[in-house]
Coordinates of C-alpha atoms in Angstrom, one line a residue:
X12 CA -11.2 8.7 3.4
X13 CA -10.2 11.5 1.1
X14 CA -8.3 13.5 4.1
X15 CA -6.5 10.1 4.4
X16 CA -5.0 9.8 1.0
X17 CA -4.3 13.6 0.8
X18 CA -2.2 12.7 3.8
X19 CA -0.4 9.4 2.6
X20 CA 0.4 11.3 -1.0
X21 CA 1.8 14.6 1.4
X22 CA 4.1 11.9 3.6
X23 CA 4.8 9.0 0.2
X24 CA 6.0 12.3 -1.7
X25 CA 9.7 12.9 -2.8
X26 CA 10.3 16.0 -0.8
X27 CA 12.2 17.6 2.2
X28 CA 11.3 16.4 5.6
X29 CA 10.9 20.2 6.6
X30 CA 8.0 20.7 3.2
X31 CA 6.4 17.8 4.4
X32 CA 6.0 18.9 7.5
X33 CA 4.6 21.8 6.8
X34 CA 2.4 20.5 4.1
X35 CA 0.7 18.3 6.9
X36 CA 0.4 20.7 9.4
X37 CA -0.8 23.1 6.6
X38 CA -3.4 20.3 6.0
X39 CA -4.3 19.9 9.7
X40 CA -4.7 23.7 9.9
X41 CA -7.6 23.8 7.2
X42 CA -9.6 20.2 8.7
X43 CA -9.8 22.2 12.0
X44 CA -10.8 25.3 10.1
X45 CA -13.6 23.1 7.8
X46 CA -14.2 21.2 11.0
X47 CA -14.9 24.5 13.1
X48 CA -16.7 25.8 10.5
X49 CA -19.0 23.3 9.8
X50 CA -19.5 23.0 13.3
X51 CA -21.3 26.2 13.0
X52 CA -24.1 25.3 10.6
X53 CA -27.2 25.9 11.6
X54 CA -28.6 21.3 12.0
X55 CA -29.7 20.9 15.1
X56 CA -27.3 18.2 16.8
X57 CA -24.6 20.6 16.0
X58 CA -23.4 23.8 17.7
X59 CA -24.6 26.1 15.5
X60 CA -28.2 24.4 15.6
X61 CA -28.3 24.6 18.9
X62 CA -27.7 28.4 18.8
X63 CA -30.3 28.6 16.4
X64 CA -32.6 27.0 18.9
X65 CA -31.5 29.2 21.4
X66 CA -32.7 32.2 19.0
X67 CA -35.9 30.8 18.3
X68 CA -36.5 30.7 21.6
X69 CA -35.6 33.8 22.8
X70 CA -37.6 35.7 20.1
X71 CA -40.7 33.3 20.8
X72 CA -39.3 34.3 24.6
X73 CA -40.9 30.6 25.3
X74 CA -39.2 27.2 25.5
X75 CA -40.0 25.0 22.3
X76 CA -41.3 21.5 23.3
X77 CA -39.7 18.7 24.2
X78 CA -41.4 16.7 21.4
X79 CA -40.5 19.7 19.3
X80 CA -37.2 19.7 20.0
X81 CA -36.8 15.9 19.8
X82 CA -38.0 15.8 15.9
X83 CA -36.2 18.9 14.8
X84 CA -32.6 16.8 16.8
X85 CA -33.7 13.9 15.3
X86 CA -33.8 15.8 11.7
X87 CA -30.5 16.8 12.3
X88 CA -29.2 13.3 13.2
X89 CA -30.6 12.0 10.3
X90 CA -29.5 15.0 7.9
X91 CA -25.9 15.1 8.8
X92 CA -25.8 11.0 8.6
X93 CA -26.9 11.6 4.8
X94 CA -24.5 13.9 4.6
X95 CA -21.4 11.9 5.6
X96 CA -22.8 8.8 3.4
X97 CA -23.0 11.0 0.8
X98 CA -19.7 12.6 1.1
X99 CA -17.9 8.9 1.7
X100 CA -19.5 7.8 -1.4
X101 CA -17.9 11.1 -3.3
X102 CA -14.5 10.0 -1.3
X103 CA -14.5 6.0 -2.1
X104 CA -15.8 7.1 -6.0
X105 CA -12.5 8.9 -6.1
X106 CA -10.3 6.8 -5.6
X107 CA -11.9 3.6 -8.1
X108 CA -11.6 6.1 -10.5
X109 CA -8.0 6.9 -10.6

């Protein structure tokens, strides 16, 4: 929601065609960047969990369970869900409050 109404007050500005432009692909560069990024933390359903798993398991040099590796997924799911309530209500508590 708050990439959104970056991106309506970048295009409903009063500026050159050619700024806006490259104000939005500006933009679009750093999502992909944050996106890419964040990809990279180390929760389990994401990349950067999994290569944390991977770790774990090599220096155990054993697989983890697959119980084990069910709850610690499962964690994940449910952190990263908190995370984008959490950050939607930061987005919609911004814009009431204009």
């Amino acid at each position: 929601i708050g990439i959104v109404d970056m991106l309506s007050g970048v295009v409903t500005s009063e500026r050159d065609a050619g700024v806006k432009f490259a104000q939005l692909f500006s933009m679009f560069g750093m999502v992909s960047l944050a996106l890419g990024t964040a990809n990279l933390l180390p929760i389990a359903p994401l990349d950067g969990g999994q290569l944390l798993l991977l770790g774990i398991e090599s220096v155990r040099r054993k697989r983890l369970s697959v119980k084990a590796q069910s709850i610690i997924t499962l964690a994940g799911v449910l952190f990263v869900l908190a995370l984008a309530l959490l950050s939607l209500s930061f987005d919609i508590g911004r814009i009431i409050g204009r």
